[in-house]
PDB file of C-alpha atoms in Angstrom:
ATOM      1  CA  UNK S  12       4.239 -11.833 -10.104  1.00  0.00           C
ATOM      2  CA  UNK S  13       5.497  -9.652  -7.312  1.00  0.00           C
ATOM      3  CA  UNK S  14       8.015  -6.983  -8.304  1.00  0.00           C
ATOM      4  CA  UNK S  15       9.195  -6.645  -4.719  1.00  0.00           C
ATOM      5  CA  UNK S  16       9.791  -9.665  -2.453  1.00  0.00           C
ATOM      6  CA  UNK S  17      10.145  -9.139   1.246  1.00  0.00           C
ATOM      7  CA  UNK S  18      11.671 -11.498   3.795  1.00  0.00           C
ATOM      8  CA  UNK S  19      10.921 -12.781   6.218  1.00  0.00           C
ATOM      9  CA  UNK S  20       7.135 -12.834   5.776  1.00  0.00           C
ATOM     10  CA  UNK S  21       6.539 -13.251   9.502  1.00  0.00           C
ATOM     11  CA  UNK S  22       8.809 -12.352  12.396  1.00  0.00           C
ATOM     12  CA  UNK S  23       8.172 -12.732  16.088  1.00  0.00           C
ATOM     13  CA  UNK S  24      10.833 -11.543  18.491  1.00  0.00           C
ATOM     14  CA  UNK S  25      11.330 -10.613  22.117  1.00  0.00           C
ATOM     15  CA  UNK S  26      11.477  -6.982  23.223  1.00  0.00           C
ATOM     16  CA  UNK S  27      15.027  -5.678  23.059  1.00  0.00           C
ATOM     17  CA  UNK S  28      16.166  -7.870  20.172  1.00  0.00           C
ATOM     18  CA  UNK S  29      17.448  -6.564  16.886  1.00  0.00           C
ATOM     19  CA  UNK S  30      16.040  -7.512  13.490  1.00  0.00           C
ATOM     20  CA  UNK S  31      16.504  -6.927   9.800  1.00  0.00           C
ATOM     21  CA  UNK S  32      13.847  -7.009   7.084  1.00  0.00           C
ATOM     22  CA  UNK S  33      14.766  -7.283   3.425  1.00  0.00           C
ATOM     23  CA  UNK S  34      13.139  -6.030   0.243  1.00  0.00           C
ATOM     24  CA  UNK S  35      14.472  -7.425  -3.019  1.00  0.00           C
ATOM     25  CA  UNK S  36      13.701  -6.938  -6.697  1.00  0.00           C
ATOM     26  CA  UNK S  37      15.200  -7.545 -10.110  1.00  0.00           C
ATOM     27  CA  UNK S  38      13.971  -4.141 -11.193  1.00  0.00           C
ATOM     28  CA  UNK S  39      15.575  -0.760 -10.681  1.00  0.00           C
ATOM     29  CA  UNK S  40      13.632   1.838  -8.785  1.00  0.00           C
ATOM     30  CA  UNK S  41      14.064   5.573  -8.793  1.00  0.00           C
ATOM     31  CA  UNK S  42      13.113   5.582  -5.139  1.00  0.00           C
ATOM     32  CA  UNK S  43      11.996   3.173  -2.516  1.00  0.00           C
ATOM     33  CA  UNK S  44       9.740   3.793   0.403  1.00  0.00           C
ATOM     34  CA  UNK S  45       9.069   1.913   3.617  1.00  0.00           C
ATOM     35  CA  UNK S  46       5.629   2.001   5.224  1.00  0.00           C
ATOM     36  CA  UNK S  47       4.228   0.624   8.439  1.00  0.00           C
ATOM     37  CA  UNK S  48       0.622  -0.468   8.671  1.00  0.00           C
ATOM     38  CA  UNK S  49      -1.277  -1.094  11.876  1.00  0.00           C
ATOM     39  CA  UNK S  50      -4.562  -3.084  12.056  1.00  0.00           C
ATOM     40  CA  UNK S  51      -7.561  -1.199  10.687  1.00  0.00           C
ATOM     41  CA  UNK S  52      -5.420   1.561   9.195  1.00  0.00           C
ATOM     42  CA  UNK S  53      -3.762   2.337   5.891  1.00  0.00           C
ATOM     43  CA  UNK S  54       0.000   2.198   5.469  1.00  0.00           C
ATOM     44  CA  UNK S  55       1.914   5.205   6.784  1.00  0.00           C
ATOM     45  CA  UNK S  56       5.234   6.342   5.303  1.00  0.00           C
ATOM     46  CA  UNK S  57       8.357   5.839   7.398  1.00  0.00           C
ATOM     47  CA  UNK S  58      11.084   6.894   4.995  1.00  0.00           C
ATOM     48  CA  UNK S  59      12.026   7.390   1.343  1.00  0.00           C
ATOM     49  CA  UNK S  60      15.422   6.514  -0.068  1.00  0.00           C
ATOM     50  CA  UNK S  61      16.460   7.746  -3.482  1.00  0.00           C
ATOM     51  CA  UNK S  62      20.228   7.384  -3.924  1.00  0.00           C
ATOM     52  CA  UNK S  63      21.984   4.056  -4.382  1.00  0.00           C
ATOM     53  CA  UNK S  64      23.834   3.192  -1.169  1.00  0.00           C
ATOM     54  CA  UNK S  65      21.872   5.719   0.855  1.00  0.00           C
ATOM     55  CA  UNK S  66      21.429   5.091   4.559  1.00  0.00           C
ATOM     56  CA  UNK S  67      18.757   6.855   6.596  1.00  0.00           C
ATOM     57  CA  UNK S  68      18.117   6.641  10.279  1.00  0.00           C
ATOM     58  CA  UNK S  69      14.862   7.203  12.108  1.00  0.00           C
ATOM     59  CA  UNK S  70      15.463   6.753  15.857  1.00  0.00           C
ATOM     60  CA  UNK S  71      16.037   2.990  16.242  1.00  0.00           C
ATOM     61  CA  UNK S  72      15.286   2.252  12.583  1.00  0.00           C
ATOM     62  CA  UNK S  73      17.979   2.191   9.929  1.00  0.00           C
ATOM     63  CA  UNK S  74      17.067   2.027   6.275  1.00  0.00           C
ATOM     64  CA  UNK S  75      19.524   1.273   3.435  1.00  0.00           C
ATOM     65  CA  UNK S  76      19.043   1.407  -0.326  1.00  0.00           C
ATOM     66  CA  UNK S  77      21.150  -0.951  -2.357  1.00  0.00           C
ATOM     67  CA  UNK S  78      23.886   0.397  -4.593  1.00  0.00           C
ATOM     68  CA  UNK S  79      22.057  -0.739  -7.679  1.00  0.00           C
ATOM     69  CA  UNK S  80      18.731   0.613  -6.458  1.00  0.00           C
ATOM     70  CA  UNK S  81      17.109  -2.846  -6.649  1.00  0.00           C
ATOM     71  CA  UNK S  82      16.940  -3.753  -2.988  1.00  0.00           C
ATOM     72  CA  UNK S  83      16.628  -2.292   0.502  1.00  0.00           C
ATOM     73  CA  UNK S  84      16.788  -3.283   4.111  1.00  0.00           C
ATOM     74  CA  UNK S  85      15.230  -2.077   7.331  1.00  0.00           C
ATOM     75  CA  UNK S  86      17.079  -2.712  10.608  1.00  0.00           C
ATOM     76  CA  UNK S  87      15.454  -2.201  13.954  1.00  0.00           C
ATOM     77  CA  UNK S  88      17.616  -1.972  17.058  1.00  0.00           C
ATOM     78  CA  UNK S  89      16.220  -2.970  20.432  1.00  0.00           C
ATOM     79  CA  UNK S  90      12.733  -3.679  19.180  1.00  0.00           C
ATOM     80  CA  UNK S  91       9.822  -2.544  21.321  1.00  0.00           C
ATOM     81  CA  UNK S  92       6.170  -3.721  21.381  1.00  0.00           C
ATOM     82  CA  UNK S  93       5.184  -0.476  19.671  1.00  0.00           C
ATOM     83  CA  UNK S  94       7.150  -1.587  16.626  1.00  0.00           C
ATOM     84  CA  UNK S  95       4.603  -4.351  16.032  1.00  0.00           C
ATOM     85  CA  UNK S  96       2.949  -4.037  12.679  1.00  0.00           C
ATOM     86  CA  UNK S  97       3.092  -4.825   8.981  1.00  0.00           C
ATOM     87  CA  UNK S  98       6.147  -3.373   7.217  1.00  0.00           C
ATOM     88  CA  UNK S  99       5.870  -2.744   3.529  1.00  0.00           C
ATOM     89  CA  UNK S 100       8.420  -1.615   1.034  1.00  0.00           C
ATOM     90  CA  UNK S 101       7.215   0.172  -2.088  1.00  0.00           C
ATOM     91  CA  UNK S 102       9.076   1.003  -5.264  1.00  0.00           C
ATOM     92  CA  UNK S 103       8.630   3.921  -7.599  1.00  0.00           C
ATOM     93  CA  UNK S 104       9.913   2.861 -10.980  1.00  0.00           C
ATOM     94  CA  UNK S 105      11.847   5.359 -13.016  1.00  0.00           C
ATOM     95  CA  UNK S 106       9.604   7.542 -15.123  1.00  0.00           C
ATOM     96  CA  UNK S 107       6.424   6.387 -13.448  1.00  0.00           C
ATOM     97  CA  UNK S 108       4.457   7.451 -10.385  1.00  0.00           C
ATOM     98  CA  UNK S 109       2.746   4.185  -9.609  1.00  0.00           C
ATOM     99  CA  UNK S 110       3.910   2.565  -6.420  1.00  0.00           C
ATOM    100  CA  UNK S 111       4.409  -1.188  -6.343  1.00  0.00           C
ATOM    101  CA  UNK S 112       4.294  -2.685  -2.902  1.00  0.00           C
ATOM    102  CA  UNK S 113       6.260  -5.596  -1.555  1.00  0.00           C
ATOM    103  CA  UNK S 114       4.745  -8.685  -0.017  1.00  0.00           C
ATOM    104  CA  UNK S 115       5.121  -7.361   3.474  1.00  0.00           C
ATOM    105  CA  UNK S 116       6.742  -8.468   6.721  1.00  0.00           C
ATOM    106  CA  UNK S 117       4.442  -8.913   9.729  1.00  0.00           C
ATOM    107  CA  UNK S 118       6.456  -8.153  12.891  1.00  0.00           C
ATOM    108  CA  UNK S 119       5.361  -9.013  16.381  1.00  0.00           C
ATOM    109  CA  UNK S 120       7.440  -7.811  19.302  1.00  0.00           C
ATOM    110  CA  UNK S 121       6.654  -9.719  22.520  1.00  0.00           C
ATOM    111  CA  UNK S 122       6.993  -7.781  25.779  1.00  0.00           C
TER     112      UNK S 122
ATOM    113  CA  UNK V 269      -6.513  18.733   5.745  1.00  0.00           C
ATOM    114  CA  UNK V 270      -8.477  15.692   6.948  1.00  0.00           C
ATOM    115  CA  UNK V 271      -6.440  13.335   4.821  1.00  0.00           C
ATOM    116  CA  UNK V 272      -7.764  10.804   2.341  1.00  0.00           C
ATOM    117  CA  UNK V 273     -11.348   9.978   3.190  1.00  0.00           C
ATOM    118  CA  UNK V 274     -12.916   6.685   2.211  1.00  0.00           C
ATOM    119  CA  UNK V 275     -16.444   5.542   2.619  1.00  0.00           C
ATOM    120  CA  UNK V 276     -17.952   3.312   3.781  1.00  0.00           C
ATOM    121  CA  UNK V 277     -15.453   1.854   6.316  1.00  0.00           C
ATOM    122  CA  UNK V 278     -17.217  -1.483   6.212  1.00  0.00           C
ATOM    123  CA  UNK V 279     -19.498  -2.985   3.606  1.00  0.00           C
ATOM    124  CA  UNK V 280     -21.247  -6.343   3.738  1.00  0.00           C
ATOM    125  CA  UNK V 281     -23.168  -7.321   0.682  1.00  0.00           C
ATOM    126  CA  UNK V 282     -24.654 -10.378  -0.967  1.00  0.00           C
ATOM    127  CA  UNK V 283     -23.103 -12.031  -3.991  1.00  0.00           C
ATOM    128  CA  UNK V 284     -24.382 -10.489  -7.185  1.00  0.00           C
ATOM    129  CA  UNK V 285     -25.051  -7.050  -5.739  1.00  0.00           C
ATOM    130  CA  UNK V 286     -23.389  -3.899  -6.927  1.00  0.00           C
ATOM    131  CA  UNK V 287     -20.862  -2.283  -4.580  1.00  0.00           C
ATOM    132  CA  UNK V 288     -19.550   1.280  -4.776  1.00  0.00           C
ATOM    133  CA  UNK V 289     -16.542   2.437  -2.804  1.00  0.00           C
ATOM    134  CA  UNK V 290     -15.810   6.151  -2.504  1.00  0.00           C
ATOM    135  CA  UNK V 291     -12.707   8.210  -2.053  1.00  0.00           C
ATOM    136  CA  UNK V 292     -12.096  11.885  -1.423  1.00  0.00           C
ATOM    137  CA  UNK V 293      -8.396  12.743  -2.067  1.00  0.00           C
ATOM    138  CA  UNK V 294      -6.256  15.255  -0.249  1.00  0.00           C
ATOM    139  CA  UNK V 295      -6.868  18.621  -1.860  1.00  0.00           C
ATOM    140  CA  UNK V 296      -4.241  19.404  -4.495  1.00  0.00           C
ATOM    141  CA  UNK V 297      -2.982  15.895  -4.943  1.00  0.00           C
ATOM    142  CA  UNK V 298      -2.879  14.972  -8.594  1.00  0.00           C
ATOM    143  CA  UNK V 299      -2.372  11.215  -8.365  1.00  0.00           C
ATOM    144  CA  UNK V 300      -5.016   8.835  -7.001  1.00  0.00           C
ATOM    145  CA  UNK V 301      -4.534   5.091  -6.574  1.00  0.00           C
ATOM    146  CA  UNK V 302      -6.898   2.261  -5.750  1.00  0.00           C
ATOM    147  CA  UNK V 303      -5.363  -0.773  -4.015  1.00  0.00           C
ATOM    148  CA  UNK V 304      -6.768  -4.031  -2.811  1.00  0.00           C
ATOM    149  CA  UNK V 305      -5.274  -5.845   0.190  1.00  0.00           C
ATOM    150  CA  UNK V 306      -5.696  -9.505   1.113  1.00  0.00           C
ATOM    151  CA  UNK V 307      -3.626 -11.882   3.217  1.00  0.00           C
ATOM    152  CA  UNK V 308      -2.893 -14.049   0.245  1.00  0.00           C
ATOM    153  CA  UNK V 309      -1.899 -11.395  -2.310  1.00  0.00           C
ATOM    154  CA  UNK V 310      -0.822  -8.445  -0.168  1.00  0.00           C
ATOM    155  CA  UNK V 311      -1.370  -4.903  -1.447  1.00  0.00           C
ATOM    156  CA  UNK V 312      -2.230  -4.897  -5.159  1.00  0.00           C
ATOM    157  CA  UNK V 313      -2.474  -1.846  -7.326  1.00  0.00           C
ATOM    158  CA  UNK V 314      -5.777  -1.889  -9.208  1.00  0.00           C
ATOM    159  CA  UNK V 315      -5.779   1.453 -11.102  1.00  0.00           C
ATOM    160  CA  UNK V 316      -4.376   4.886 -10.806  1.00  0.00           C
ATOM    161  CA  UNK V 317      -5.331   8.346 -12.113  1.00  0.00           C
ATOM    162  CA  UNK V 318      -3.324  11.443 -12.873  1.00  0.00           C
ATOM    163  CA  UNK V 319      -5.252  14.705 -13.050  1.00  0.00           C
ATOM    164  CA  UNK V 320      -8.535  12.692 -13.094  1.00  0.00           C
ATOM    165  CA  UNK V 321      -7.432  10.647 -16.146  1.00  0.00           C
ATOM    166  CA  UNK V 322      -6.967   6.865 -15.770  1.00  0.00           C
ATOM    167  CA  UNK V 323      -3.320   6.084 -16.540  1.00  0.00           C
ATOM    168  CA  UNK V 324      -2.982   2.346 -15.833  1.00  0.00           C
ATOM    169  CA  UNK V 325      -5.838  -0.034 -15.163  1.00  0.00           C
ATOM    170  CA  UNK V 326      -3.920  -3.216 -15.836  1.00  0.00           C
ATOM    171  CA  UNK V 327      -4.403  -4.309 -12.244  1.00  0.00           C
ATOM    172  CA  UNK V 328      -8.178  -4.282 -12.431  1.00  0.00           C
ATOM    173  CA  UNK V 329      -9.015  -8.010 -12.054  1.00  0.00           C
ATOM    174  CA  UNK V 330     -12.032  -8.266 -14.316  1.00  0.00           C
ATOM    175  CA  UNK V 331     -14.591  -6.312 -16.236  1.00  0.00           C
ATOM    176  CA  UNK V 332     -16.773  -6.400 -13.155  1.00  0.00           C
ATOM    177  CA  UNK V 333     -14.471  -3.782 -11.702  1.00  0.00           C
ATOM    178  CA  UNK V 334     -14.643  -0.190 -12.868  1.00  0.00           C
ATOM    179  CA  UNK V 335     -13.240   3.086 -11.540  1.00  0.00           C
ATOM    180  CA  UNK V 336     -14.055   6.693 -12.228  1.00  0.00           C
ATOM    181  CA  UNK V 337     -12.733  10.086 -11.203  1.00  0.00           C
ATOM    182  CA  UNK V 338     -15.276  12.640 -12.399  1.00  0.00           C
ATOM    183  CA  UNK V 339     -13.377  15.536 -10.739  1.00  0.00           C
ATOM    184  CA  UNK V 340     -10.327  16.261  -8.630  1.00  0.00           C
ATOM    185  CA  UNK V 341     -12.123  15.732  -5.378  1.00  0.00           C
ATOM    186  CA  UNK V 342     -13.890  12.405  -5.856  1.00  0.00           C
ATOM    187  CA  UNK V 343     -13.329   8.885  -7.130  1.00  0.00           C
ATOM    188  CA  UNK V 344     -15.339   5.682  -7.086  1.00  0.00           C
ATOM    189  CA  UNK V 345     -14.523   2.031  -7.438  1.00  0.00           C
ATOM    190  CA  UNK V 346     -17.476  -0.108  -8.487  1.00  0.00           C
ATOM    191  CA  UNK V 347     -17.861  -3.847  -8.492  1.00  0.00           C
ATOM    192  CA  UNK V 348     -20.828  -5.246 -10.388  1.00  0.00           C
ATOM    193  CA  UNK V 349     -21.722  -8.000  -9.818  1.00  0.00           C
ATOM    194  CA  UNK V 350     -19.791  -8.668  -6.639  1.00  0.00           C
ATOM    195  CA  UNK V 351     -18.474 -12.165  -5.751  1.00  0.00           C
ATOM    196  CA  UNK V 352     -17.178 -13.672  -2.524  1.00  0.00           C
ATOM    197  CA  UNK V 353     -13.598 -13.622  -3.812  1.00  0.00           C
ATOM    198  CA  UNK V 354     -13.821  -9.838  -4.027  1.00  0.00           C
ATOM    199  CA  UNK V 355     -13.787  -9.726  -0.206  1.00  0.00           C
ATOM    200  CA  UNK V 356     -10.770  -7.643   0.829  1.00  0.00           C
ATOM    201  CA  UNK V 357      -9.777  -4.264   2.204  1.00  0.00           C
ATOM    202  CA  UNK V 358      -9.760  -1.624  -0.521  1.00  0.00           C
ATOM    203  CA  UNK V 359      -7.519   1.399  -0.082  1.00  0.00           C
ATOM    204  CA  UNK V 360      -7.433   4.698  -1.838  1.00  0.00           C
ATOM    205  CA  UNK V 361      -4.147   6.651  -1.766  1.00  0.00           C
ATOM    206  CA  UNK V 362      -3.208  10.023  -3.196  1.00  0.00           C
ATOM    207  CA  UNK V 363       0.028  11.911  -3.803  1.00  0.00           C
ATOM    208  CA  UNK V 364       1.783  14.641  -5.574  1.00  0.00           C
ATOM    209  CA  UNK V 365       4.313  13.619  -8.239  1.00  0.00           C
ATOM    210  CA  UNK V 366       7.535  12.450  -6.641  1.00  0.00           C
ATOM    211  CA  UNK V 367       6.280  12.522  -3.075  1.00  0.00           C
ATOM    212  CA  UNK V 368       4.918  10.040  -0.627  1.00  0.00           C
ATOM    213  CA  UNK V 369       1.480   8.425  -0.918  1.00  0.00           C
ATOM    214  CA  UNK V 370      -1.120   9.088   1.745  1.00  0.00           C
ATOM    215  CA  UNK V 371      -3.603   6.338   2.382  1.00  0.00           C
ATOM    216  CA  UNK V 372      -7.177   6.380   3.522  1.00  0.00           C
ATOM    217  CA  UNK V 373      -8.333   4.054   6.295  1.00  0.00           C
ATOM    218  CA  UNK V 374      -9.698   1.593   3.779  1.00  0.00           C
ATOM    219  CA  UNK V 375     -13.054  -0.054   3.133  1.00  0.00           C
ATOM    220  CA  UNK V 376     -13.421  -3.582   4.406  1.00  0.00           C
ATOM    221  CA  UNK V 377     -15.624  -5.397   1.908  1.00  0.00           C
ATOM    222  CA  UNK V 378     -17.281  -8.701   2.709  1.00  0.00           C
ATOM    223  CA  UNK V 379     -19.289 -10.431   0.007  1.00  0.00           C
ATOM    224  CA  UNK V 380     -21.378 -13.309   1.308  1.00  0.00           C
TER     225      UNK V 380
END
């Protein structure tokens, strides 16, 4: 059973398009992190959100944490081929330090 | 710091053989995690340590899997005997409490 479900699982878009990736759970998390993983490498942290309703921006990437701290979204504006990769959300449950990872969204941006 | 260092990067072994994967954490990090990644199941937490003590091993799939952390600078994940279904990429990650996790480059294990 996956604590964190991501959608869509696969996404292939043209360069310049916008996209949104979702991360949903029935559990409450004290914080939620987004990672990007490239082939042959481990996941690398993009952002951490900790407050319900929080919005963080990282250049063309916008991250939002749900008010109830159960879900999150990642929006990419004007996607570029360099955005291609596996995007993973990970939740840190309250009182614990073990990270649970979502199912992942594999994004391909076509030039 | 060189980051989390895993070895070997690739391992091909025959079914039934013992496999040992190694991890050197970032100095000072007090949490160490072992994950397994496959296309079918994604990134699964196998076990994690805090200050060298195993805290939760409920993700370890079977008794064939064991993990140790004899000191703050070294951890191993052992599979004995290995089976083809153990083929996956195994990641080690370390962190400080309340901070981000840093991952190694992983060990790609193939059991034939």
